[in-house]
XYZ file of C-alpha atoms in Angstrom:
325
model
C -3.095 9.515 -28.079
C -6.076 7.166 -27.769
C -4.204 4.569 -29.831
C -1.241 4.752 -27.456
C -3.365 3.972 -24.411
C -5.576 1.358 -26.102
C -3.572 -1.650 -24.789
C -4.130 -0.376 -21.245
C -7.875 0.081 -21.558
C -8.830 -3.418 -20.386
C -7.087 -2.972 -17.039
C -8.258 0.621 -16.786
C -11.878 -0.420 -17.338
C -11.588 -3.126 -14.653
C -10.404 -0.445 -12.249
C -12.976 2.203 -13.141
C -16.033 0.025 -13.729
C -15.538 -3.063 -11.551
C -13.384 -1.829 -8.662
C -14.632 1.757 -8.322
C -18.194 1.262 -9.598
C -18.119 4.626 -11.406
C -21.452 5.737 -12.883
C -22.735 8.521 -15.139
C -23.676 11.582 -13.141
C -20.656 11.292 -10.837
C -17.665 13.609 -10.772
C -14.421 11.715 -11.266
C -10.855 12.933 -10.843
C -7.577 11.447 -12.049
C -4.613 12.936 -10.156
C -1.270 12.329 -11.844
C 2.202 13.738 -12.307
C 4.593 14.131 -15.199
C 6.018 10.660 -14.543
C 2.692 8.828 -14.973
C 0.731 10.959 -17.434
C 0.609 8.325 -20.182
C -0.899 5.694 -17.877
C -3.249 8.202 -16.245
C -4.793 9.021 -19.604
C -6.061 5.436 -19.920
C -8.146 5.890 -16.768
C -9.468 9.225 -18.040
C -10.617 7.548 -21.256
C -12.151 4.675 -19.258
C -14.253 7.141 -17.268
C -15.303 8.846 -20.497
C -16.278 5.509 -22.042
C -18.671 4.978 -19.132
C -20.190 8.424 -19.548
C -18.636 9.737 -16.344
C -17.617 13.406 -16.119
C -13.881 13.158 -15.450
C -11.023 15.619 -15.010
C -7.279 15.003 -15.091
C -5.119 17.076 -12.697
C -1.401 17.133 -13.580
C 1.257 18.083 -11.016
C 4.998 17.659 -10.572
C 6.062 14.373 -8.918
C 6.456 14.459 -5.155
C 9.929 13.797 -3.752
C 8.964 10.887 -1.468
C 6.044 8.752 -0.338
C 3.465 10.516 1.864
C 4.473 14.032 0.783
C 1.347 16.191 0.572
C 0.079 17.261 -2.874
C -0.558 20.932 -3.706
C -3.583 22.515 -2.038
C -5.322 22.736 -5.434
C -5.108 18.958 -5.793
C -6.458 18.444 -2.286
C -9.410 20.729 -3.039
C -10.166 18.891 -6.283
C -10.029 15.530 -4.511
C -12.452 16.681 -1.832
C -14.901 17.958 -4.485
C -15.068 14.619 -6.332
C -17.183 11.489 -6.001
C -14.375 9.170 -7.082
C -10.634 9.849 -7.405
C -7.775 7.827 -8.853
C -4.294 8.814 -7.650
C -2.010 7.710 -10.492
C 1.296 9.020 -9.155
C 5.008 8.305 -8.982
C 5.098 8.481 -5.172
C 2.245 7.478 -2.907
C -0.429 9.918 -1.761
C -2.072 7.184 0.329
C -0.632 8.285 3.664
C -1.389 12.002 3.285
C -3.822 14.315 5.010
C -5.216 15.231 1.571
C -6.300 11.615 1.033
C -7.639 11.322 4.577
C -9.727 14.505 4.297
C -11.191 13.414 0.961
C -12.053 10.035 2.484
C -13.789 11.758 5.406
C -15.878 13.663 2.877
C -17.033 10.377 1.337
C -14.871 10.315 -1.785
C -14.106 6.836 -3.159
C -10.350 6.666 -3.741
C -7.884 4.276 -5.340
C -4.215 5.117 -4.881
C -1.874 3.743 -7.560
C 1.667 4.923 -6.751
C 4.151 3.682 -9.303
C 1.600 1.750 -11.350
C 3.012 0.342 -14.601
C 1.608 -0.786 -17.934
C 2.689 -4.314 -17.022
C 0.436 -4.346 -13.957
C -2.546 -3.351 -16.095
C -1.969 -6.068 -18.674
C -0.495 -9.175 -17.006
C 0.160 -8.349 -13.352
C -1.840 -7.799 -10.206
C -4.711 -5.927 -11.899
C -5.625 -9.198 -13.643
C -6.539 -10.999 -10.408
C -10.002 -12.253 -9.495
C -10.880 -9.505 -7.041
C -13.739 -11.463 -5.533
C -11.170 -14.041 -4.379
C -8.803 -11.299 -3.253
C -11.620 -9.774 -1.216
C -12.630 -13.067 0.383
C -9.107 -13.837 1.664
C -8.466 -10.218 2.700
C -11.635 -10.174 4.802
C -10.813 -13.546 6.408
C -7.390 -12.309 7.514
C -8.829 -8.987 8.647
C -11.253 -10.775 10.965
C -8.339 -12.776 12.383
C -6.280 -9.622 12.965
C -9.272 -8.016 14.654
C -9.490 -10.846 17.172
C -5.739 -11.217 17.797
C -3.693 -9.569 20.542
C -0.231 -10.699 19.431
C 1.623 -11.416 16.192
C 4.864 -13.316 15.624
C 6.833 -13.462 12.371
C 9.805 -15.728 11.728
C 11.731 -16.775 8.628
C 14.574 -19.148 7.843
C 16.681 -16.107 6.896
C 16.549 -14.732 10.430
C 13.408 -12.687 10.902
C 12.166 -12.971 14.475
C 9.600 -10.304 15.315
C 7.017 -9.989 18.052
C 4.380 -7.289 18.451
C 1.179 -6.483 20.283
C -2.063 -5.825 18.418
C -4.067 -5.290 21.592
C -6.530 -2.440 21.271
C -5.740 -1.916 17.581
C -8.196 -2.470 14.760
C -7.112 -3.676 11.313
C -7.851 -1.660 8.232
C -11.574 -2.229 7.691
C -12.647 -2.735 5.012
C -9.314 -4.286 3.959
C -7.432 -3.328 0.823
C -9.437 -5.765 -1.306
C -9.827 -3.722 -4.486
C -13.584 -3.192 -4.245
C -14.164 0.494 -3.509
C -17.772 1.003 -4.515
C -19.243 2.474 -1.338
C -19.014 6.068 -0.178
C -15.742 6.739 1.613
C -14.067 3.476 0.550
C -10.397 3.742 -0.311
C -7.329 1.616 -0.927
C -4.730 0.659 -3.484
C -5.084 -0.623 -7.001
C -3.770 -3.136 -7.710
C -5.041 -4.362 -4.354
C -4.692 -7.301 -2.039
C -3.664 -7.021 1.580
C -4.908 -7.189 5.139
C -3.125 -4.753 7.420
C -2.963 -3.323 10.927
C -0.988 -0.742 12.915
C 0.655 -2.637 15.791
C 1.127 -1.050 19.193
C 4.187 0.956 18.266
C 6.549 0.450 21.198
C 5.634 -3.235 21.471
C 7.500 -4.244 18.306
C 10.694 -6.105 19.176
C 13.186 -8.273 17.326
C 14.815 -8.566 13.928
C 13.239 -8.131 10.496
C 15.159 -9.516 7.537
C 13.695 -7.684 4.558
C 14.622 -9.904 1.610
C 12.057 -9.130 -1.088
C 11.957 -5.432 -1.785
C 12.071 -2.169 0.122
C 10.427 1.069 -0.852
C 11.672 3.223 -2.435
C 14.711 1.085 -3.331
C 13.037 -1.756 -5.258
C 14.060 -5.428 -5.410
C 16.951 -6.110 -3.059
C 20.208 -7.704 -4.174
C 20.865 -8.645 -0.556
C 18.687 -8.481 2.559
C 18.312 -5.419 4.749
C 18.438 -6.404 8.416
C 16.461 -4.156 10.760
C 17.057 -4.485 14.488
C 13.950 -3.164 16.222
C 13.746 -2.090 19.858
C 10.614 -0.599 21.406
C 9.160 -0.182 17.942
C 12.130 1.692 16.470
C 14.664 0.482 13.894
C 17.868 1.118 15.854
C 20.152 -0.672 13.385
C 19.956 -0.937 9.594
C 22.499 -3.463 8.335
C 23.322 -5.156 5.059
C 24.998 -4.031 1.863
C 24.690 -1.134 -0.530
C 20.894 -0.946 -0.295
C 20.919 -0.895 3.490
C 23.336 2.024 3.336
C 21.058 3.780 0.848
C 18.033 3.291 3.118
C 19.976 4.765 6.029
C 20.898 7.793 3.909
C 17.321 8.341 2.726
C 15.941 8.207 6.255
C 18.657 10.473 7.629
C 17.907 13.083 4.955
C 14.281 13.246 6.083
C 15.367 14.478 9.515
C 12.307 12.744 10.953
C 12.726 10.517 14.054
C 9.359 8.857 13.400
C 10.544 7.601 10.009
C 12.298 4.788 11.934
C 9.181 3.608 13.795
C 7.359 0.419 12.748
C 3.908 1.575 11.669
C 2.324 -1.381 9.906
C 2.041 -5.133 9.587
C 0.571 -6.254 6.259
C -0.214 -9.616 4.644
C -0.328 -10.068 0.849
C -3.528 -11.607 -0.596
C -3.254 -11.249 -4.397
C -2.052 -14.425 -6.104
C -1.359 -12.558 -9.356
C 0.922 -10.013 -7.687
C 4.663 -10.398 -8.180
C 7.766 -8.953 -6.540
C 8.984 -6.634 -9.257
C 10.509 -3.815 -7.277
C 7.344 -1.737 -7.383
C 5.985 -1.665 -3.847
C 2.434 -1.120 -5.084
C 2.460 -4.684 -6.403
C 5.113 -6.212 -4.150
C 3.192 -5.707 -0.896
C 0.175 -7.573 -2.347
C 2.089 -10.731 -3.298
C 1.265 -14.178 -1.938
C 3.892 -15.776 0.323
C 4.839 -12.427 1.871
C 4.208 -10.176 4.820
C 5.501 -6.643 5.114
C 6.298 -4.157 7.796
C 6.432 -0.428 7.183
C 8.493 2.308 8.755
C 6.798 5.657 9.249
C 3.366 7.219 9.213
C 0.371 5.205 10.412
C -2.132 7.718 11.811
C -4.266 6.958 8.759
C -4.612 3.330 9.845
C -5.288 3.740 13.544
C -1.786 4.319 14.859
C -0.150 7.332 16.479
C 2.879 7.929 14.230
C 3.031 11.202 12.330
C 5.840 11.060 9.784
C 7.017 12.510 6.504
C 7.144 9.058 4.948
C 5.903 5.461 4.932
C 8.259 2.817 3.555
C 7.317 -0.862 3.237
C 9.726 -3.773 3.484
C 8.730 -7.148 2.006
C 9.577 -10.321 3.942
C 9.381 -13.514 1.870
C 8.214 -16.987 2.896
C 7.353 -16.071 6.483
C 5.820 -18.089 9.240
C 3.086 -15.980 10.819
C 1.291 -16.691 14.067
C -1.579 -14.712 15.598
C -2.089 -15.392 19.303
C 0.104 -18.443 18.774
C -2.129 -19.838 16.007
C -0.387 -20.699 12.751
C -1.688 -18.560 9.877
C 1.133 -18.933 7.363
C 3.838 -21.604 7.339
C 6.933 -20.656 5.355
C 4.781 -18.633 3.004
C 1.873 -21.042 2.675
C -1.514 -20.114 4.096
C -2.822 -22.774 6.493
C -6.162 -21.162 7.309
């Protein structure tokens, strides 16, 4: 089994040693499911190579993003010093993750992580550079009261950020202090906008979780923070079906604005990497209480918007996908 995970060990060691700062004497936990067991084992071996006492907890895959894990997993997370969530669907926006964070656990969530990300993708970035840009944008979001997003494909969104604080620290990949958490691979600055202030049209033309890379754009018409129309082709119809099946009115609310800051990240259909990509912003539908908003929801689904023009308080931050700051 060690031979099978050997090609992944370089990326796994970057995550465990450099990003998480794991040390002997700490209790480490790798939470995984039957869909990601092979990849999860590489992180377990990386912890062991550093002399860290590590445990792997295997569960069945969740059915959607933000679904809570079993109580046994939650208890194990809360009893750890550092936890890696190597899962098929995201545990980021769960109360289990939030409670563990409150208890000081350092957490990296890796929903849908692939071998490719560990070898040539977003895990190969210079995370000092990722951190520098993420912090710069976070400071700008913290000072801004309004955001505007437009694209040549028809996106025209406006939202208020007044009274909201961005995710601080940002999702920069460096989770070495008590209570730090975020994604790996990492690379975004993000904020929960004032929910009912979001107005306009979002043309999601990169990818959409959980659907993957889009063959044609999904057009979201947003009124008072809610997606009241979902238009497009087959994938738009699939998104409508998935949201309807949740029977959750808050699954249609805009809960997040994010900006990608990892130049090694690519749009591959895996939202874990897609939302970190340069030349993109994303909005998410669903839960945001974990990032300073007020939306409780069963899910959190990100939609990637490519080559946007982004303005904060009227100041140009990104021009057709190019940073101008």
